Amino acid sequence: MAEKIIVDGRGSFCPGPLMELIVALKSAQVGDVLEVLSTDKGSANDIPEWLNKVGHEYISTTESDGVWHITLRKAK
Amino acid sequence: MPASKICVVVVSGSLERMQMAAMVASVGAVSGHEVVVFLSMNALPYFVKGNTSKAPHEGDMGRLMASKKVPEFKTLFEQAVELGDAKIYPCSMAMDVLGIEQDGLESYLQNATGLTKFLHDAQDAQVWTF
């Protein structure tokens, strides 16, 4: 499995980080772990909802210094 | 995966309304919904190729958004098509009034459509109007 893929959506507002994640998911392999960085709290709440809806594996969300780290695994 | 269809009708040329329409279309399209967008009236001129004019804001939110890194509504509509397979139809009546042909519009738009087809598309869909 590849290294964790970082998706840097810092500074962008909803739905920018989600769109950047989707672009990254297109080129990722099934099983890859991705970590989205977002300074937009709305996206931190919305991305896990989206993962649940479309069927990718949501792993965790952490926050430090105003940056949310949303970790997930591409499931399909 | 939900199969429900979302129709987005964009009539306004204000920044806030086109932004919200683009958000509904793009997030809907990447979340498994079939998304159909109908562009008419004051919204359509922003999709004429080469038109780089900024949409006027209605209030403080629009002014604030313009000063922050909010994704541009045209970028979001294009992503709705590229990432979520949304279909964006320019209104044939608005094109006639503007005097523009299909090749004068952004290339990610579908061929012009009239209300009859759009109403047919919308009959089994959620309809969102901006």
Coordinates of C-alpha atoms in Angstrom, one line a residue:
Chain A
M1 CA 0.0 0.0 0.0
A2 CA 1.2 3.5 -0.8
E3 CA 2.1 6.2 1.7
K4 CA -0.7 8.2 3.2
I5 CA -1.8 10.8 0.6
I6 CA -2.1 14.3 1.9
V7 CA -4.9 16.5 0.5
D8 CA -4.1 20.1 1.4
G9 CA -7.4 22.1 1.4
R10 CA -6.2 24.7 3.9
G11 CA -7.5 28.2 3.2
S12 CA -10.3 27.0 1.0
F13 CA -14.0 27.2 2.0
C14 CA -16.8 24.7 1.6
P15 CA -17.0 22.8 -0.7
G16 CA -13.4 23.3 -1.8
P17 CA -11.7 20.8 0.5
L18 CA -14.3 18.1 -0.4
M19 CA -13.8 18.7 -4.2
E20 CA -10.0 18.5 -3.7
L21 CA -10.5 15.2 -1.8
I22 CA -12.6 13.8 -4.7
V23 CA -10.0 14.8 -7.2
A24 CA -7.4 13.0 -5.1
L25 CA -9.6 9.9 -4.7
K26 CA -9.9 9.6 -8.5
S27 CA -6.2 8.9 -8.8
A28 CA -5.8 6.9 -5.5
Q29 CA -5.9 3.1 -5.3
V30 CA -8.5 1.2 -3.3
G31 CA -7.1 0.7 0.2
D32 CA -5.0 4.0 0.1
V33 CA -5.3 6.2 3.2
L34 CA -5.8 9.9 2.6
E35 CA -5.6 12.8 5.0
V36 CA -7.5 16.0 4.2
L37 CA -6.2 19.2 5.9
S38 CA -8.8 21.9 6.2
T39 CA -9.1 25.2 8.0
D40 CA -12.8 25.2 7.3
K41 CA -14.8 23.7 10.1
G42 CA -17.9 23.2 8.0
S43 CA -15.8 20.9 5.7
A44 CA -14.5 19.0 8.7
N45 CA -18.2 18.2 9.6
D46 CA -19.3 17.6 6.0
I47 CA -16.6 15.3 4.7
P48 CA -17.3 12.4 7.2
E49 CA -21.0 12.7 6.2
W50 CA -20.0 12.5 2.5
L51 CA -17.8 9.5 3.1
N52 CA -20.6 7.7 4.9
K53 CA -23.0 8.5 2.1
V54 CA -20.8 7.4 -0.8
G55 CA -19.2 4.4 1.0
H56 CA -15.6 5.2 1.7
E57 CA -14.1 4.3 5.1
Y58 CA -14.0 7.2 7.6
I59 CA -11.2 6.8 10.1
S60 CA -10.8 9.9 12.2
T61 CA -10.9 13.6 12.6
T62 CA -8.4 15.6 14.8
E63 CA -7.8 19.3 15.1
S64 CA -4.7 21.2 16.0
D65 CA -3.9 24.9 15.7
G66 CA -7.0 25.5 13.7
V67 CA -6.4 22.8 11.1
W68 CA -8.7 19.8 10.9
H69 CA -7.1 16.5 9.8
I70 CA -9.7 14.1 8.4
T71 CA -8.4 10.6 7.7
L72 CA -10.1 8.0 5.5
R73 CA -9.5 5.0 3.4
K74 CA -10.6 4.6 -0.2
A75 CA -13.0 1.7 -0.2
K76 CA -14.0 1.2 -3.8
Chain B
M1 CA -26.0 5.0 -3.6
P2 CA -29.1 7.3 -3.8
A3 CA -30.6 7.6 -7.2
S4 CA -32.7 10.6 -6.6
K5 CA -32.5 13.4 -9.1
I6 CA -31.9 17.1 -8.4
C7 CA -32.8 19.8 -10.8
V8 CA -31.2 23.2 -10.2
V9 CA -32.8 26.2 -12.0
V10 CA -30.5 29.3 -12.0
V11 CA -32.2 32.5 -13.0
S12 CA -30.4 35.1 -10.9
G13 CA -27.1 36.8 -11.8
S14 CA -26.2 37.6 -8.2
L15 CA -23.0 36.2 -6.8
E16 CA -24.7 34.7 -3.7
R17 CA -27.4 32.9 -5.6
M18 CA -25.1 31.5 -8.3
Q19 CA -22.7 30.4 -5.6
M20 CA -25.4 28.5 -3.7
A21 CA -26.7 26.9 -6.9
A22 CA -23.2 25.8 -7.7
M23 CA -22.7 24.3 -4.3
V24 CA -25.9 22.4 -4.4
A25 CA -25.1 21.1 -8.0
S26 CA -21.5 20.1 -7.2
V27 CA -22.0 18.5 -3.8
G28 CA -25.2 16.8 -5.1
A29 CA -23.4 15.5 -8.2
V30 CA -20.5 14.1 -6.3
S31 CA -22.8 12.5 -3.7
G32 CA -24.5 10.1 -6.1
H33 CA -27.4 12.3 -7.2
E34 CA -28.3 12.7 -10.8
V35 CA -28.0 16.5 -11.3
V36 CA -29.5 18.6 -14.0
V37 CA -28.9 22.4 -14.1
F38 CA -30.9 24.8 -16.2
L39 CA -29.3 28.2 -16.8
S40 CA -31.5 31.1 -17.9
M41 CA -32.1 34.8 -17.6
N42 CA -29.4 36.8 -15.8
A43 CA -27.3 33.7 -15.0
L44 CA -26.6 32.7 -18.5
P45 CA -24.3 35.6 -19.6
Y46 CA -21.7 34.4 -17.0
F47 CA -21.3 31.2 -19.1
V48 CA -20.6 33.0 -22.3
K49 CA -17.0 32.1 -23.3
G50 CA -14.6 34.9 -22.4
N51 CA -17.0 36.7 -20.0
T52 CA -14.7 37.4 -17.1
S53 CA -17.0 40.0 -15.4
K54 CA -17.6 39.5 -11.7
A55 CA -21.2 38.8 -10.6
P56 CA -22.6 41.6 -8.4
H57 CA -23.1 40.7 -4.7
E58 CA -26.5 41.2 -3.0
G59 CA -25.2 41.8 0.5
D60 CA -22.4 41.4 3.0
M61 CA -21.9 37.7 2.5
G62 CA -21.2 38.1 -1.2
R63 CA -18.7 40.9 -0.4
L64 CA -17.0 38.8 2.2
M65 CA -16.8 35.8 -0.1
A66 CA -15.2 37.8 -2.8
S67 CA -12.4 38.7 -0.3
K68 CA -11.8 35.1 0.8
K69 CA -10.7 31.9 -0.9
V70 CA -14.2 30.6 -1.7
P71 CA -14.3 28.3 -4.8
E72 CA -15.6 30.3 -7.8
F73 CA -19.1 29.3 -8.8
K74 CA -18.0 28.6 -12.4
T75 CA -15.3 26.2 -11.1
L76 CA -17.9 24.4 -9.0
F77 CA -20.3 24.0 -11.9
E78 CA -17.4 22.6 -14.0
Q79 CA -16.5 20.2 -11.2
A80 CA -20.1 19.1 -10.9
V81 CA -19.8 18.0 -14.6
E82 CA -16.3 16.6 -14.4
L83 CA -16.4 14.8 -11.1
G84 CA -20.1 14.1 -10.7
D85 CA -21.4 13.8 -14.3
A86 CA -23.9 16.7 -13.9
K87 CA -25.6 17.9 -17.0
I88 CA -25.8 21.7 -17.4
Y89 CA -28.3 23.0 -20.0
P90 CA -28.4 26.6 -21.3
C91 CA -31.9 27.9 -21.9
S92 CA -32.5 28.2 -25.6
M93 CA -34.8 31.2 -25.1
A94 CA -32.0 33.1 -23.2
M95 CA -29.5 32.2 -25.9
D96 CA -31.8 33.6 -28.6
V97 CA -32.3 36.8 -26.7
L98 CA -28.5 37.2 -26.2
G99 CA -27.9 36.2 -29.8
I100 CA -25.4 33.6 -29.0
E101 CA -24.7 30.2 -30.5
Q102 CA -23.7 26.9 -28.7
D103 CA -20.0 27.5 -29.5
G104 CA -20.1 30.8 -27.8
L105 CA -20.8 29.1 -24.4
E106 CA -18.4 27.3 -22.1
S107 CA -17.6 23.9 -23.4
Y108 CA -18.8 21.9 -20.4
L109 CA -22.4 23.0 -21.1
Q110 CA -24.8 20.7 -22.9
N111 CA -26.7 21.7 -26.0
A112 CA -29.4 24.3 -25.6
T113 CA -32.6 23.0 -24.2
G114 CA -36.1 24.4 -24.0
L115 CA -38.6 24.3 -21.1
T116 CA -40.5 21.4 -22.5
K117 CA -37.5 19.1 -22.1
F118 CA -36.5 20.6 -18.8
L119 CA -40.0 20.2 -17.3
H120 CA -39.9 16.6 -18.4
D121 CA -36.6 16.1 -16.7
A122 CA -37.8 17.8 -13.6
Q123 CA -41.0 15.9 -13.1
D124 CA -39.5 13.2 -11.0
A125 CA -36.8 15.4 -9.3
Q126 CA -36.2 17.7 -6.4
V127 CA -36.3 21.2 -7.9
W128 CA -34.1 23.9 -6.5
T129 CA -34.5 27.4 -7.8
F130 CA -32.0 30.2 -7.5

